[in-house]
């Protein structure tokens, strides 16, 4: 019997679920290995009988915790997909401001109609068994994690910085181009995709477990940048990690 | 028309759409007692997220409004930043941006028609059973979806949350050779596009005949199909420049 899988989304852009559609013809191979029983974005049917739950998006409201706990109860394996789910992602930018002010900026006198609390990753609410990092996640890493889970193996997720991959790709260092790159402390696994395209690492895969702070400071000093500058850049994706 | 019909519709989470919606309708003796469209998804507060951020990060943040149409959101933000700071872009960059929008449009439309609408017209719950009952049609849809994504990749460096689109133009551009290959592939896709159009035409009688008084608003440009630039046009009122968009829209709370 094929393992039953389900997809769920919380506060996010649904760009990670889109990467599954972007598997193109490989979707057919995937469907040969698993039975999808719930996926609101693509199917009408729904069942609570599933083995693996994939969750996209952050938890940003108290009321959504109940739904997450129910998913945890139903599934034997929970996988967080995409930055919003794995680290809180861009949603946690609002965590640095007073939440009443945040609500007023957007909804003015109707602010009280909109419920929100500090944006957080899924593992701040329920235990998570596997992570597919990235904003968006890459379809290659998603397939790697799915294959690993189906084989009962632990997925291999790099715990070294993006700089390692970036150097292998022989990119000119983004700092040399005047960019403020977060690659020195960000978890690799993206093949330094953004620097390859002429921009910089924004930090979407979260921090490595043991960032080399001294080395980061040396880089900042070399390019005349301050720790405050760095903290400002870290806020883009590391809002929950740094604040908790 | 009078009727004494009773009706209760309670759709919790509309499926096969991007975004979240619930529908509640209650009709008693032909009188509508309740007709509600609820958006249960969590608000994300983008207008507040961008406060205090630097000008060259804004498009990266607002791209995350929607993963399906992230190229459009990126370009809208870039246009606003460039207008505010008086930055102009080259004709070549303008052309490449327009191609990027066409790529996203093609991807999004193929996804909509092939993955979201087609199952309804074929009387099934999703595209999944179609993969075995109508493998040829599904493969055509998947092939076109791949082509559209290849096009986005080539111009933007990524399909979702594009990287190459930056204030002032592009961080990297494709080679002429790559663009010529893309043109060949697009020309070769015409029979596949025709097959999708024929399939939909044959299923068109299944689309419910429903029209009502509606104001349609879109960009309009006398020279081309307006995706990137134009004036705001309405079926009810005169056209207006984009900067006046607030006079055409009303956001709850603003």
Coordinates of C-alpha atoms in Angstrom, one line a residue:
Chain A
X1 CA 0.0 0.0 0.0
X2 CA 1.3 3.4 -0.9
X3 CA 1.9 5.8 2.0
X4 CA -0.9 8.5 2.3
X5 CA 0.3 12.1 2.2
X6 CA -1.5 15.4 2.8
X7 CA -0.6 19.1 2.2
X8 CA -1.6 22.0 4.4
X9 CA -1.0 25.7 4.3
X10 CA -0.9 28.5 6.9
X11 CA 0.3 32.1 6.6
X12 CA 2.4 32.1 3.4
X13 CA 2.4 32.6 -0.3
X14 CA 1.7 29.0 -1.5
X15 CA 4.9 29.2 -3.5
X16 CA 6.3 26.0 -2.0
X17 CA 3.2 24.0 -3.0
X18 CA 3.7 25.5 -6.4
X19 CA 7.1 23.8 -6.6
X20 CA 5.3 20.5 -6.5
X21 CA 3.4 21.5 -9.7
X22 CA 6.8 22.6 -11.0
X23 CA 8.1 19.0 -10.8
X24 CA 6.3 18.8 -14.2
X25 CA 6.5 15.2 -15.5
X26 CA 8.2 14.0 -12.3
X27 CA 4.9 14.5 -10.5
X28 CA 3.7 11.3 -12.3
X29 CA 6.6 9.4 -10.8
X30 CA 5.9 10.8 -7.4
X31 CA 2.2 9.8 -7.7
X32 CA 3.4 6.3 -8.4
X33 CA 4.9 6.2 -4.9
X34 CA 2.5 8.0 -2.7
X35 CA -1.3 8.5 -2.4
X36 CA -2.3 12.2 -2.0
X37 CA -5.4 12.3 0.2
X38 CA -5.6 16.0 0.9
X39 CA -4.2 19.0 -1.0
X40 CA -6.7 21.9 -0.9
X41 CA -4.9 23.8 -3.7
X42 CA -5.3 21.0 -6.3
X43 CA -8.0 18.6 -5.2
X44 CA -11.6 18.5 -4.0
X45 CA -11.3 15.4 -1.8
X46 CA -10.1 15.5 1.8
X47 CA -9.3 12.8 4.3
X48 CA -7.8 12.9 7.8
X49 CA -6.2 9.5 7.3
X50 CA -2.6 10.2 6.3
X51 CA 0.9 9.2 7.3
X52 CA 3.0 12.2 6.2
X53 CA 1.8 15.8 6.5
X54 CA 3.6 18.6 4.6
X55 CA 3.0 22.0 6.0
X56 CA 3.6 25.4 4.3
X57 CA 3.5 28.8 6.0
X58 CA 4.0 30.2 9.5
X59 CA 1.6 30.1 12.4
X60 CA 0.6 33.7 13.0
X61 CA -2.6 33.4 15.1
X62 CA -3.5 31.6 18.3
X63 CA -6.6 30.1 16.6
X64 CA -4.4 28.3 14.0
X65 CA -2.6 26.3 16.7
X66 CA -5.6 24.0 17.2
X67 CA -5.5 23.0 13.5
X68 CA -1.8 22.3 13.7
X69 CA -2.2 20.1 16.8
X70 CA -4.9 18.1 14.9
X71 CA -2.5 17.6 12.0
X72 CA 0.2 16.5 14.4
X73 CA -2.3 14.0 15.9
X74 CA -3.3 12.6 12.5
X75 CA 0.2 12.3 11.0
X76 CA 3.1 10.1 12.0
X77 CA 5.6 12.3 10.1
X78 CA 5.3 16.1 9.9
X79 CA 7.4 18.0 7.3
X80 CA 7.8 21.8 7.3
X81 CA 8.2 23.1 3.7
X82 CA 9.6 26.6 2.9
X83 CA 11.0 29.3 5.1
X84 CA 7.8 30.5 6.6
X85 CA 7.2 27.0 8.0
X86 CA 10.9 26.1 8.8
X87 CA 12.1 29.4 10.4
X88 CA 9.2 31.8 10.4
X89 CA 10.6 33.5 7.3
X90 CA 9.6 36.9 6.0
X91 CA 6.4 36.9 8.1
X92 CA 8.5 37.5 11.2
X93 CA 9.5 40.9 9.9
X94 CA 6.4 42.2 11.7
X95 CA 7.6 40.8 15.0
X96 CA 10.0 43.7 15.4
X97 CA 7.2 46.2 15.6
X98 CA 4.3 46.7 18.1
X99 CA 1.6 44.4 16.7
X100 CA -1.2 47.0 17.4
X101 CA 0.8 49.5 15.3
X102 CA 1.3 46.8 12.6
X103 CA -2.5 46.1 12.5
X104 CA -3.3 49.9 12.3
X105 CA -0.8 50.5 9.5
X106 CA -2.7 48.0 7.3
X107 CA -6.3 48.1 8.5
X108 CA -6.7 51.5 10.1
X109 CA -9.9 51.8 12.2
X110 CA -10.8 48.1 11.4
X111 CA -7.6 46.9 12.9
X112 CA -9.4 45.0 15.7
X113 CA -11.1 42.8 13.1
X114 CA -7.7 41.2 12.3
X115 CA -6.2 38.7 14.8
X116 CA -2.4 38.2 14.8
X117 CA 0.4 37.3 17.2
X118 CA 4.2 36.9 16.7
X119 CA 4.8 35.0 13.4
X120 CA 6.5 31.7 14.1
X121 CA 7.7 28.5 12.4
X122 CA 5.7 25.3 12.7
X123 CA 8.1 23.7 15.3
X124 CA 7.3 26.6 17.7
X125 CA 3.8 25.0 18.0
X126 CA 4.2 21.3 17.3
X127 CA 7.1 18.9 16.9
X128 CA 8.4 18.7 13.3
X129 CA 10.2 15.7 11.9
X130 CA 11.8 17.0 8.7
X131 CA 12.5 20.4 7.1
X132 CA 12.6 21.5 3.4
X133 CA 14.2 24.9 3.7
X134 CA 14.2 27.8 1.3
X135 CA 12.0 30.6 -0.1
X136 CA 10.8 28.9 -2.1
X137 CA 12.0 25.4 -1.3
X138 CA 13.7 23.8 -4.3
X139 CA 11.9 20.9 -6.0
X140 CA 15.2 18.9 -5.9
X141 CA 15.5 19.1 -2.1
X142 CA 11.7 18.4 -1.7
X143 CA 12.2 15.2 -3.7
X144 CA 15.3 14.3 -1.7
X145 CA 13.4 14.7 1.6
X146 CA 10.4 12.7 0.3
X147 CA 12.6 9.9 -1.0
X148 CA 14.5 9.8 2.3
X149 CA 11.3 9.6 4.3
X150 CA 9.9 6.8 2.0
X151 CA 13.1 4.8 2.5
X152 CA 13.1 5.4 6.3
X153 CA 16.3 7.5 6.1
X154 CA 17.1 10.8 7.7
X155 CA 17.3 13.5 4.9
X156 CA 20.8 15.0 4.5
X157 CA 20.5 18.7 5.0
X158 CA 23.8 20.7 4.9
X159 CA 24.9 22.4 8.1
X160 CA 27.6 24.6 6.5
X161 CA 27.3 28.1 5.1
X162 CA 26.2 29.1 1.6
X163 CA 29.8 30.4 1.1
X164 CA 31.0 26.8 0.6
X165 CA 28.7 26.3 -2.4
X166 CA 29.3 29.8 -3.6
X167 CA 33.1 29.3 -3.7
X168 CA 32.7 26.0 -5.5
X169 CA 30.6 27.9 -8.1
X170 CA 33.5 30.3 -8.5
X171 CA 31.2 33.4 -8.0
X172 CA 32.8 36.7 -7.3
X173 CA 32.1 37.4 -3.6
X174 CA 28.9 39.5 -3.4
X175 CA 30.7 41.8 -0.8
X176 CA 33.2 42.6 -3.6
X177 CA 30.2 43.9 -5.6
X178 CA 29.1 46.1 -2.8
X179 CA 26.3 43.8 -1.6
X180 CA 25.6 42.9 2.0
X181 CA 25.4 39.1 1.7
X182 CA 24.1 36.8 4.5
X183 CA 25.8 33.7 2.9
X184 CA 28.6 33.4 5.6
X185 CA 26.0 32.4 8.3
X186 CA 23.2 30.9 6.2
X187 CA 22.6 27.2 5.8
X188 CA 23.7 25.9 2.4
X189 CA 21.7 23.5 0.2
X190 CA 20.5 26.0 -2.4
X191 CA 23.7 25.8 -4.5
X192 CA 24.1 29.6 -3.8
X193 CA 21.3 30.2 -6.3
X194 CA 20.8 33.9 -5.6
X195 CA 24.5 34.9 -5.8
X196 CA 24.7 32.8 -9.0
X197 CA 22.0 35.1 -10.5
X198 CA 24.0 38.3 -9.6
X199 CA 22.3 39.2 -6.4
X200 CA 23.2 38.1 -2.8
X201 CA 22.2 35.6 -0.2
X202 CA 19.2 36.9 1.7
X203 CA 19.2 34.2 4.4
X204 CA 16.1 32.3 3.5
X205 CA 17.3 28.9 4.6
X206 CA 18.0 30.1 8.2
X207 CA 21.3 30.1 10.1
X208 CA 23.7 27.2 10.3
X209 CA 23.6 25.6 13.7
X210 CA 27.0 27.0 14.7
X211 CA 27.6 30.2 12.8
X212 CA 31.2 31.4 12.8
X213 CA 30.7 34.7 14.4
X214 CA 34.3 35.7 14.4
X215 CA 34.7 35.1 10.7
X216 CA 31.5 37.1 10.1
X217 CA 32.9 40.0 12.1
X218 CA 36.1 39.9 10.1
X219 CA 34.1 40.1 6.9
X220 CA 32.2 43.1 8.3
X221 CA 35.3 44.9 9.3
X222 CA 37.0 44.3 6.0
X223 CA 34.1 45.9 4.1
X224 CA 33.5 48.7 6.6
X225 CA 30.2 47.4 7.8
X226 CA 28.8 47.4 11.4
X227 CA 27.2 44.7 13.5
X228 CA 24.1 46.9 13.5
X229 CA 24.0 46.7 9.7
X230 CA 24.3 42.9 10.0
X231 CA 21.5 42.7 12.5
X232 CA 19.3 44.7 10.1
X233 CA 19.9 42.2 7.3
X234 CA 19.4 39.2 9.6
X235 CA 15.9 40.5 10.4
X236 CA 14.7 39.7 6.9
X237 CA 14.5 36.0 7.5
X238 CA 15.9 35.3 11.0
X239 CA 13.3 37.3 12.9
X240 CA 12.0 34.3 15.0
X241 CA 15.4 32.6 15.4
X242 CA 17.0 35.8 16.8
X243 CA 14.1 36.9 18.9
X244 CA 13.1 33.7 20.7
Chain B
X1 CA -39.3 35.3 -10.6
X2 CA -40.8 34.0 -7.4
X3 CA -39.9 30.7 -5.8
X4 CA -40.3 29.1 -2.4
X5 CA -37.0 27.3 -2.6
X6 CA -34.9 26.5 0.5
X7 CA -31.2 26.3 0.0
X8 CA -28.2 25.9 2.3
X9 CA -24.6 26.1 1.0
X10 CA -21.8 25.7 3.4
X11 CA -18.4 25.4 1.7
X12 CA -15.6 25.3 4.2
X13 CA -12.3 25.9 2.3
X14 CA -13.0 26.3 -1.4
X15 CA -10.6 23.9 -3.1
X16 CA -8.5 24.2 -6.2
X17 CA -8.0 27.9 -5.8
X18 CA -5.0 29.9 -4.7
X19 CA -5.8 31.5 -1.4
X20 CA -8.5 30.6 1.1
X21 CA -12.2 31.2 1.0
X22 CA -15.4 29.9 2.6
X23 CA -18.9 30.3 1.2
X24 CA -22.1 30.4 3.2
X25 CA -25.5 30.8 1.6
X26 CA -28.9 30.4 3.2
X27 CA -32.2 30.7 1.3
X28 CA -35.5 30.3 3.0
X29 CA -38.8 30.3 0.9
X30 CA -37.0 31.9 -1.9
X31 CA -35.6 34.8 0.2
X32 CA -31.8 35.0 0.7
X33 CA -31.2 35.3 4.4
X34 CA -27.4 35.0 4.3
X35 CA -24.9 35.2 1.5
X36 CA -21.3 35.4 2.7
X37 CA -17.9 35.1 1.2
X38 CA -15.4 34.7 4.1
X39 CA -11.6 35.0 3.8
X40 CA -10.3 32.9 6.7
X41 CA -6.6 33.1 5.9
X42 CA -4.3 34.8 8.3
X43 CA -3.4 38.4 7.4
X44 CA 0.3 39.0 6.8
X45 CA 0.7 42.8 7.1
X46 CA 3.1 43.5 4.1
X47 CA 2.6 47.3 4.4
X48 CA 4.0 47.1 7.9
X49 CA 6.7 44.6 7.0
X50 CA 8.4 47.0 4.6
X51 CA 8.5 49.9 7.1
X52 CA 12.2 50.7 7.8
X53 CA 13.6 48.4 5.2
X54 CA 15.9 49.6 2.4
X55 CA 14.7 50.5 -1.0
X56 CA 16.6 47.7 -2.7
X57 CA 14.9 45.0 -0.5
X58 CA 11.3 46.0 -1.0
X59 CA 10.7 43.9 -4.2
X60 CA 12.2 40.9 -2.5
X61 CA 9.7 41.3 0.4
X62 CA 6.6 42.0 -1.6
X63 CA 7.3 39.2 -4.1
X64 CA 6.3 37.0 -1.1
X65 CA 2.7 38.3 -1.3
X66 CA 2.0 35.4 -3.7
X67 CA 4.2 32.6 -4.9
X68 CA 2.0 32.0 -8.0
X69 CA 2.4 35.5 -9.3
X70 CA 5.7 36.6 -7.7
X71 CA 7.1 38.0 -10.9
X72 CA 4.1 40.4 -11.1
X73 CA 4.5 41.5 -7.5
X74 CA 8.2 42.0 -7.9
X75 CA 7.8 44.1 -11.0
X76 CA 5.0 46.2 -9.4
X77 CA 7.3 47.0 -6.5
X78 CA 10.2 47.7 -8.8
X79 CA 8.1 50.1 -10.8
X80 CA 7.0 51.9 -7.6
X81 CA 10.6 52.2 -6.3
X82 CA 11.9 53.4 -9.7
X83 CA 9.1 55.9 -10.0
X84 CA 9.7 57.2 -6.5
X85 CA 13.5 57.6 -7.0
X86 CA 13.5 58.7 -10.7
X87 CA 15.3 55.6 -11.9
X88 CA 14.8 54.7 -15.6
X89 CA 15.5 51.4 -17.3
X90 CA 16.9 50.6 -20.8
X91 CA 14.7 49.5 -23.7
X92 CA 16.3 46.1 -23.5
X93 CA 15.5 45.7 -19.9
X94 CA 11.9 46.8 -20.6
X95 CA 11.5 44.1 -23.2
X96 CA 13.0 41.5 -21.0
X97 CA 10.6 42.5 -18.2
X98 CA 7.7 42.1 -20.6
X99 CA 8.8 38.7 -21.6
X100 CA 9.1 37.8 -17.9
X101 CA 5.5 38.8 -17.3
X102 CA 4.4 36.7 -20.4
X103 CA 6.2 33.7 -19.0
X104 CA 4.5 34.1 -15.6
X105 CA 1.1 34.6 -17.4
X106 CA 1.6 31.5 -19.5
X107 CA 2.6 29.4 -16.4
X108 CA -0.3 30.7 -14.3
X109 CA -2.9 30.2 -17.1
X110 CA -1.8 26.7 -17.9
X111 CA -1.9 25.9 -14.2
X112 CA -5.3 27.4 -13.9
X113 CA -6.8 25.7 -17.0
X114 CA -5.0 22.4 -16.8
X115 CA -4.8 21.7 -13.0
X116 CA -7.6 23.7 -11.5
X117 CA -10.5 24.0 -14.1
X118 CA -10.1 20.9 -16.2
X119 CA -11.0 18.4 -13.4
X120 CA -14.4 20.2 -13.0
X121 CA -15.1 20.0 -16.7
X122 CA -14.1 16.4 -16.8
X123 CA -16.2 15.6 -13.7
X124 CA -13.4 14.5 -11.4
X125 CA -12.0 15.9 -8.1
X126 CA -8.5 16.7 -9.2
X127 CA -5.9 16.4 -11.9
X128 CA -4.6 13.2 -10.3
X129 CA -7.2 10.7 -11.7
X130 CA -6.8 12.5 -15.1
X131 CA -3.1 11.4 -15.2
X132 CA -4.3 7.8 -15.7
X133 CA -7.6 8.4 -17.5
X134 CA -6.3 11.1 -19.9
X135 CA -2.5 10.8 -19.9
X136 CA -2.1 12.4 -23.3
X137 CA -3.9 15.6 -22.3
X138 CA -2.1 15.8 -19.0
X139 CA 1.3 15.4 -20.6
X140 CA 0.5 18.2 -23.0
X141 CA -0.4 20.4 -20.0
X142 CA 2.7 19.4 -18.1
X143 CA 4.9 20.1 -21.2
X144 CA 3.5 23.6 -21.6
X145 CA 3.8 24.3 -17.9
X146 CA 7.5 23.2 -18.2
X147 CA 8.0 25.5 -21.2
X148 CA 6.5 28.5 -19.3
X149 CA 8.7 27.8 -16.3
X150 CA 11.8 27.4 -18.5
X151 CA 11.0 30.8 -19.9
X152 CA 10.7 32.4 -16.4
X153 CA 14.0 30.7 -15.4
X154 CA 15.8 32.0 -18.4
X155 CA 14.7 35.6 -17.9
X156 CA 14.4 35.8 -14.1
X157 CA 16.9 33.2 -12.9
X158 CA 14.1 31.5 -11.0
X159 CA 10.4 30.7 -11.6
X160 CA 9.1 31.6 -8.1
X161 CA 10.5 34.7 -6.3
X162 CA 12.7 35.8 -9.2
X163 CA 16.2 37.0 -8.5
X164 CA 17.4 38.8 -11.6
X165 CA 14.8 41.5 -11.4
X166 CA 16.3 44.5 -9.5
X167 CA 15.8 48.2 -9.3
X168 CA 17.2 49.8 -12.5
X169 CA 16.9 46.6 -14.6
X170 CA 18.6 43.2 -14.3
X171 CA 21.4 41.6 -12.3
X172 CA 22.0 39.1 -15.1
X173 CA 20.6 38.6 -18.6
X174 CA 20.2 35.6 -20.9
X175 CA 22.5 35.3 -24.0
X176 CA 21.1 35.9 -27.5
X177 CA 21.6 32.2 -28.2
X178 CA 19.4 31.2 -25.2
X179 CA 16.7 33.7 -26.4
X180 CA 16.8 32.3 -29.9
X181 CA 16.4 28.8 -28.5
X182 CA 13.5 30.0 -26.4
X183 CA 11.8 31.5 -29.5
X184 CA 12.2 28.2 -31.3
X185 CA 10.6 26.3 -28.4
X186 CA 7.8 28.8 -28.2
X187 CA 7.1 28.4 -31.9
X188 CA 7.2 24.7 -31.6
X189 CA 4.6 24.8 -28.8
X190 CA 1.8 26.2 -31.0
X191 CA 0.3 22.7 -31.8
X192 CA 0.2 21.9 -28.0
X193 CA -1.4 25.2 -27.2
X194 CA -3.9 24.5 -30.0
X195 CA -4.7 21.1 -28.6
X196 CA -5.5 22.7 -25.2
X197 CA -7.7 25.3 -26.9
X198 CA -9.5 22.6 -28.8
X199 CA -10.0 20.5 -25.7
X200 CA -11.5 23.4 -23.8
X201 CA -13.7 24.3 -26.8
X202 CA -15.1 20.8 -26.8
X203 CA -15.8 21.1 -23.0
X204 CA -17.1 24.7 -23.2
X205 CA -20.8 23.7 -23.0
X206 CA -20.2 22.4 -19.5
X207 CA -19.3 25.9 -18.3
X208 CA -22.4 27.4 -16.5
X209 CA -24.0 30.2 -18.4
X210 CA -23.9 32.9 -15.7
X211 CA -23.5 36.7 -16.2
X212 CA -24.4 39.6 -14.0
X213 CA -23.7 43.3 -13.9
X214 CA -20.0 43.7 -13.2
X215 CA -17.5 46.5 -13.4
X216 CA -14.3 45.2 -15.0
X217 CA -11.1 47.1 -14.3
X218 CA -7.7 46.4 -15.9
X219 CA -4.6 48.1 -17.3
X220 CA -5.1 49.2 -20.9
X221 CA -2.6 50.3 -23.5
X222 CA -3.5 51.3 -27.1
X223 CA -0.3 49.8 -28.4
X224 CA -0.3 46.3 -26.8
X225 CA -2.0 43.9 -24.5
X226 CA -1.2 45.8 -21.3
X227 CA 0.6 43.7 -18.7
X228 CA 3.5 45.8 -17.7
X229 CA 2.3 49.4 -18.4
X230 CA -0.8 51.3 -19.3
X231 CA -3.6 53.3 -17.9
X232 CA -6.3 52.0 -15.5
X233 CA -9.4 51.3 -17.6
X234 CA -12.8 50.5 -16.4
X235 CA -16.0 49.4 -18.1
X236 CA -17.9 52.0 -16.1
X237 CA -15.7 55.1 -15.9
X238 CA -13.0 57.0 -17.7
X239 CA -9.4 55.7 -17.7
X240 CA -6.8 57.1 -15.2
X241 CA -3.1 57.0 -14.6
X242 CA -1.8 54.2 -12.4
X243 CA -0.8 56.6 -9.6
X244 CA -4.5 57.3 -9.1
X245 CA -5.2 53.6 -8.3
X246 CA -6.6 54.4 -4.9
X247 CA -9.6 56.2 -6.5
X248 CA -10.5 52.9 -8.1
X249 CA -10.0 50.6 -5.2
X250 CA -11.0 50.6 -1.6
X251 CA -9.2 48.5 0.9
X252 CA -10.9 47.6 4.1
X253 CA -9.6 50.1 6.7
X254 CA -8.0 52.5 4.3

